[in-house]
Amino acid sequence: MQTALDFGIRQDIGWIRAQLLPILNFVRLLPPLSPAGQLVKSLISSRTRDPVSQQAFDQLTTVYPKLLDLLAASVEDIHDLICEVRFAGDKAGHLQKALRAIAAEHPDFDLSFLERFSRNHAMAWLESLDGVGPKVAAATLNFSNLNAELFVADTHVLRVFERFGIIGPKSTAWAATEIVVAAMEDWTAEDFMNLHIMIKVHGQKICHLHNPVCTACPLRSRCKAVHSRHVGSPRTSSRH
Ligand code: SF4
């Protein structure tokens, strides 16, 4: 019987991509945003379903089409526009503090200078902003028109990777990012973004936190959790 442990990480990730590739046929990709625009979007999107966070972002950018306008908005007004996302109050506060910090050094909100930074330097700069952790920082660098070669690991990615056997139960999002980037060093930014999208959709549709639909899963033949019967155990269902 083959399990994920029988294959190298690079082969595993390449195989996962090949199995999940059909998902991209059903995903509508939006044009990349500016780094600051993506930062705003990623900051309000965490732990929230995509349609809800997209609607919140659309409302925010309709009322405040320019970041300078958003900077001048009150936390209460921002909260009212993004109130459907999880932790909207915290996010509204973080958003305004982050925008203030950016505006203090870069009043035009042009973050294209991050392109010239090393990956770790760019991550550290973004993570110094209020409410910005590794996931939001990586999303800002990879999803925006900066096109950084970084992989964004969210809770769905961590769950699928842990069950499949790519990472251990205590691995962090940043550890998962580093594993994927190191293994797929010849990948483009788009390759990393597409892998993120495919695994996220897979986690939402099939590899659920509770009761994953393993019988319908294209990753089943090499999934460590299935073969070790750990699916649904506390260890593999504890992420949320
Ligand atoms: S086989 Fe089951 S646990 Fe493994 S990735 Fe697929 S849905 Fe998730």
Short mmCIF file of C-alpha atoms and ligand atoms in Angstrom, two decimals:
data_model
loop_
_atom_site.label_atom_id
_atom_site.label_comp_id
_atom_site.label_asym_id
_atom_site.label_seq_id
_atom_site.Cartn_x
_atom_site.Cartn_y
_atom_site.Cartn_z
CA MET A 1 0.00 0.00 0.00
CA GLN A 2 1.38 3.42 -0.94
CA THR A 3 1.13 6.42 1.35
CA ALA A 4 2.33 9.99 1.15
CA LEU A 5 5.44 8.96 3.08
CA ASP A 6 6.58 6.90 0.09
CA PHE A 7 7.02 9.97 -2.10
CA GLY A 8 9.16 13.07 -1.90
CA ILE A 9 7.47 16.36 -1.08
CA ARG A 10 8.05 17.67 -4.59
CA GLN A 11 6.47 14.62 -6.18
CA ASP A 12 3.58 14.77 -3.72
CA ILE A 13 2.84 18.42 -4.44
CA GLY A 14 3.13 17.91 -8.18
CA TRP A 15 0.78 14.94 -7.93
CA ILE A 16 -1.73 16.87 -5.81
CA ARG A 17 -1.71 19.67 -8.38
CA ALA A 18 -2.32 17.22 -11.22
CA GLN A 19 -5.24 15.61 -9.39
CA LEU A 20 -6.90 18.89 -8.46
CA LEU A 21 -6.29 20.70 -11.75
CA PRO A 22 -9.91 20.29 -12.99
CA ILE A 23 -11.01 22.59 -10.15
CA LEU A 24 -9.51 25.55 -12.00
CA ASN A 25 -12.08 25.08 -14.78
CA PHE A 26 -14.77 26.19 -12.35
CA VAL A 27 -12.97 29.07 -10.67
CA ARG A 28 -13.36 32.65 -11.84
CA LEU A 29 -10.02 34.38 -11.41
CA LEU A 30 -10.16 38.11 -10.79
CA PRO A 31 -7.51 40.53 -12.09
CA PRO A 32 -4.68 41.10 -9.60
CA LEU A 33 -4.96 44.09 -7.28
CA SER A 34 -2.26 46.54 -6.26
CA PRO A 35 -0.28 45.35 -3.21
CA ALA A 36 -2.10 47.81 -0.91
CA GLY A 37 -5.48 46.83 -2.37
CA GLN A 38 -4.68 43.15 -1.88
CA LEU A 39 -3.54 43.86 1.67
CA VAL A 40 -6.93 45.41 2.44
CA LYS A 41 -8.76 42.48 0.84
CA SER A 42 -6.68 39.82 2.59
CA LEU A 43 -6.94 41.59 5.93
CA ILE A 44 -10.73 41.48 5.92
CA SER A 45 -10.99 38.00 4.37
CA SER A 46 -9.51 35.70 7.00
CA ARG A 47 -11.78 32.99 8.42
CA THR A 48 -14.63 34.14 6.20
CA ARG A 49 -16.21 32.46 3.19
CA ASP A 50 -15.04 33.92 -0.12
CA PRO A 51 -18.42 35.25 -1.34
CA VAL A 52 -18.94 37.07 1.97
CA SER A 53 -15.47 38.63 2.06
CA GLN A 54 -15.66 39.54 -1.64
CA GLN A 55 -18.95 41.31 -1.06
CA ALA A 56 -17.51 43.17 1.94
CA PHE A 57 -14.49 44.21 -0.12
CA ASP A 58 -16.73 45.34 -2.99
CA GLN A 59 -18.83 47.43 -0.60
CA LEU A 60 -15.74 48.96 0.94
CA THR A 61 -14.18 49.88 -2.39
CA THR A 62 -17.47 51.20 -3.78
CA VAL A 63 -17.91 53.63 -0.90
CA TYR A 64 -14.18 54.35 -0.62
CA PRO A 65 -12.69 53.84 -4.08
CA LYS A 66 -9.39 55.41 -3.04
CA LEU A 67 -7.26 54.25 -0.13
CA LEU A 68 -6.92 57.87 0.98
CA ASP A 69 -10.71 57.99 1.39
CA LEU A 70 -10.64 54.75 3.34
CA LEU A 71 -7.90 56.16 5.55
CA ALA A 72 -10.18 59.08 6.46
CA ALA A 73 -13.13 56.82 7.29
CA SER A 74 -14.02 56.05 10.89
CA VAL A 75 -13.58 52.55 12.29
CA GLU A 76 -17.34 52.46 12.80
CA ASP A 77 -18.03 53.27 9.15
CA ILE A 78 -15.55 50.62 8.01
CA HIS A 79 -17.13 48.13 10.37
CA ASP A 80 -20.60 48.82 8.99
CA LEU A 81 -19.41 48.02 5.46
CA ILE A 82 -17.61 44.80 6.37
CA CYS A 83 -19.91 43.69 9.19
CA GLU A 84 -20.67 40.33 7.55
CA VAL A 85 -17.06 39.09 7.78
CA ARG A 86 -15.89 37.35 10.93
CA PHE A 87 -14.28 39.56 13.57
CA ALA A 88 -15.41 42.64 11.64
CA GLY A 89 -14.79 44.99 14.58
CA ASP A 90 -11.21 43.85 15.07
CA LYS A 91 -10.55 43.89 11.35
CA ALA A 92 -11.91 47.43 10.93
CA GLY A 93 -9.55 48.64 13.66
CA HIS A 94 -6.57 46.74 12.25
CA LEU A 95 -7.30 48.03 8.78
CA GLN A 96 -7.28 51.64 9.77
CA LYS A 97 -4.12 51.31 11.87
CA ALA A 98 -2.35 49.48 9.05
CA LEU A 99 -3.37 52.12 6.51
CA ARG A 100 -2.18 54.89 8.82
CA ALA A 101 1.20 53.22 9.23
CA ILE A 102 1.56 52.82 5.47
CA ALA A 103 0.46 56.40 4.76
CA ALA A 104 3.02 57.75 7.24
CA GLU A 105 5.85 56.45 5.04
CA HIS A 106 4.15 56.01 1.68
CA PRO A 107 1.30 58.52 1.31
CA ASP A 108 0.57 57.27 -2.22
CA PHE A 109 0.09 53.71 -0.88
CA ASP A 110 2.50 52.49 -3.53
CA LEU A 111 4.04 49.32 -2.10
CA SER A 112 5.83 48.31 -5.28
CA PHE A 113 9.15 48.83 -3.45
CA LEU A 114 8.49 45.46 -1.78
CA GLU A 115 9.43 43.87 -5.08
CA ARG A 116 13.05 44.87 -4.46
CA PHE A 117 13.11 43.41 -0.96
CA SER A 118 14.15 39.85 -0.20
CA ARG A 119 11.22 37.56 0.51
CA ASN A 120 11.85 37.58 4.27
CA HIS A 121 12.36 41.34 4.36
CA ALA A 122 9.10 41.95 2.48
CA MET A 123 7.25 39.56 4.80
CA ALA A 124 8.72 41.26 7.88
CA TRP A 125 7.77 44.71 6.58
CA LEU A 126 4.17 43.65 6.02
CA GLU A 127 3.94 41.74 9.29
CA SER A 128 4.97 44.88 11.17
CA LEU A 129 1.56 46.32 10.22
CA ASP A 130 -1.36 45.99 12.59
CA GLY A 131 -3.36 42.79 12.12
CA VAL A 132 -1.04 41.39 9.44
CA GLY A 133 0.24 37.86 10.02
CA PRO A 134 2.14 35.51 7.71
CA LYS A 135 -0.94 34.49 5.74
CA VAL A 136 -2.06 38.05 4.94
CA ALA A 137 1.53 39.08 4.19
CA ALA A 138 2.08 36.12 1.85
CA ALA A 139 -1.26 36.77 0.12
CA THR A 140 -0.34 40.42 -0.38
CA LEU A 141 2.91 39.42 -2.04
CA ASN A 142 1.62 36.49 -4.11
CA PHE A 143 -1.94 37.46 -5.11
CA SER A 144 -1.22 41.12 -5.94
CA ASN A 145 0.50 42.39 -9.05
CA LEU A 146 3.80 41.98 -7.21
CA ASN A 147 3.56 38.32 -8.31
CA ALA A 148 5.92 37.09 -5.62
CA GLU A 149 6.80 33.40 -5.74
CA LEU A 150 5.19 32.55 -2.42
CA PHE A 151 2.60 30.00 -1.40
CA VAL A 152 -0.32 31.04 0.79
CA ALA A 153 -1.28 28.44 3.38
CA ASP A 154 -4.70 28.96 4.97
CA THR A 155 -6.62 26.64 7.29
CA HIS A 156 -7.88 24.54 4.36
CA VAL A 157 -4.36 24.07 3.03
CA LEU A 158 -3.05 23.13 6.47
CA ARG A 159 -5.83 20.59 6.99
CA VAL A 160 -5.42 18.93 3.58
CA PHE A 161 -1.62 18.93 3.82
CA GLU A 162 -1.68 17.47 7.31
CA ARG A 163 -4.10 14.72 6.36
CA PHE A 164 -2.21 13.95 3.18
CA GLY A 165 1.08 13.80 5.07
CA ILE A 166 2.92 16.84 3.68
CA ILE A 167 3.16 18.55 7.10
CA GLY A 168 2.88 17.51 10.73
CA PRO A 169 0.04 18.38 13.11
CA LYS A 170 1.92 21.28 14.68
CA SER A 171 3.17 22.88 11.47
CA THR A 172 2.43 26.57 11.08
CA ALA A 173 1.19 28.33 7.97
CA TRP A 174 4.62 29.80 7.42
CA ALA A 175 6.28 26.38 7.74
CA ALA A 176 3.89 25.07 5.07
CA THR A 177 4.74 28.04 2.86
CA GLU A 178 8.45 27.39 3.19
CA ILE A 179 8.07 23.67 2.49
CA VAL A 180 6.13 24.28 -0.72
CA VAL A 181 8.33 27.12 -1.96
CA ALA A 182 11.51 25.13 -1.31
CA ALA A 183 10.14 22.02 -2.99
CA MET A 184 8.78 23.82 -6.06
CA GLU A 185 11.61 26.27 -6.64
CA ASP A 186 10.97 26.42 -10.39
CA TRP A 187 7.30 27.40 -10.02
CA THR A 188 5.93 30.79 -10.98
CA ALA A 189 3.82 33.02 -8.76
CA GLU A 190 0.79 31.89 -10.75
CA ASP A 191 1.62 28.22 -10.11
CA PHE A 192 1.67 28.87 -6.36
CA MET A 193 -1.55 30.88 -6.46
CA ASN A 194 -3.33 28.20 -8.47
CA LEU A 195 -2.22 25.49 -6.04
CA HIS A 196 -3.58 27.57 -3.17
CA ILE A 197 -6.91 28.02 -4.96
CA MET A 198 -7.24 24.34 -5.84
CA ILE A 199 -6.48 23.08 -2.33
CA LYS A 200 -8.72 25.69 -0.75
CA VAL A 201 -11.66 24.67 -2.94
CA HIS A 202 -10.87 21.01 -2.29
CA GLY A 203 -10.92 21.70 1.45
CA GLN A 204 -14.24 23.53 1.17
CA LYS A 205 -15.96 20.97 -1.06
CA ILE A 206 -14.51 17.57 -0.12
CA CYS A 207 -11.85 17.53 2.60
CA HIS A 208 -14.10 19.18 5.18
CA LEU A 209 -12.99 19.78 8.73
CA HIS A 210 -15.64 17.31 9.89
CA ASN A 211 -16.72 14.31 7.83
CA PRO A 212 -14.46 14.66 4.77
CA VAL A 213 -15.89 12.93 1.70
CA CYS A 214 -12.94 10.60 1.20
CA THR A 215 -14.87 8.28 -1.12
CA ALA A 216 -15.12 11.11 -3.67
CA CYS A 217 -11.60 12.46 -3.15
CA PRO A 218 -9.09 12.43 -6.01
CA LEU A 219 -6.27 12.43 -3.44
CA ARG A 220 -7.47 9.31 -1.67
CA SER A 221 -5.00 6.82 -3.16
CA ARG A 222 -2.03 8.58 -1.56
CA CYS A 223 -3.65 10.20 1.48
CA LYS A 224 -1.90 9.24 4.69
CA ALA A 225 -4.93 9.96 6.89
CA VAL A 226 -7.12 7.54 4.96
CA HIS A 227 -4.56 4.76 5.08
CA SER A 228 -3.80 5.28 8.75
CA ARG A 229 -7.52 5.77 9.53
CA HIS A 230 -6.86 9.10 11.19
CA VAL A 231 -9.51 11.05 9.33
CA GLY A 232 -11.85 12.70 11.80
CA SER A 233 -9.61 12.00 14.79
CA PRO A 234 -8.97 14.95 17.14
CA ARG A 235 -5.49 15.37 15.67
CA THR A 236 -6.73 15.82 12.12
CA SER A 237 -9.90 17.73 12.89
CA SER A 238 -8.57 20.27 15.34
CA ARG A 239 -7.76 23.08 12.91
CA HIS A 240 -10.35 25.80 12.50
S1 SF4 B 1 -8.80 11.23 1.24
FE1 SF4 B 1 -10.12 12.22 2.76
S2 SF4 B 1 -8.73 13.08 4.31
FE2 SF4 B 1 -7.50 12.59 2.49
S3 SF4 B 1 -7.41 14.50 1.35
FE3 SF4 B 1 -9.13 13.33 0.54
S4 SF4 B 1 -10.94 14.02 1.69
FE4 SF4 B 1 -9.10 14.70 2.80
#
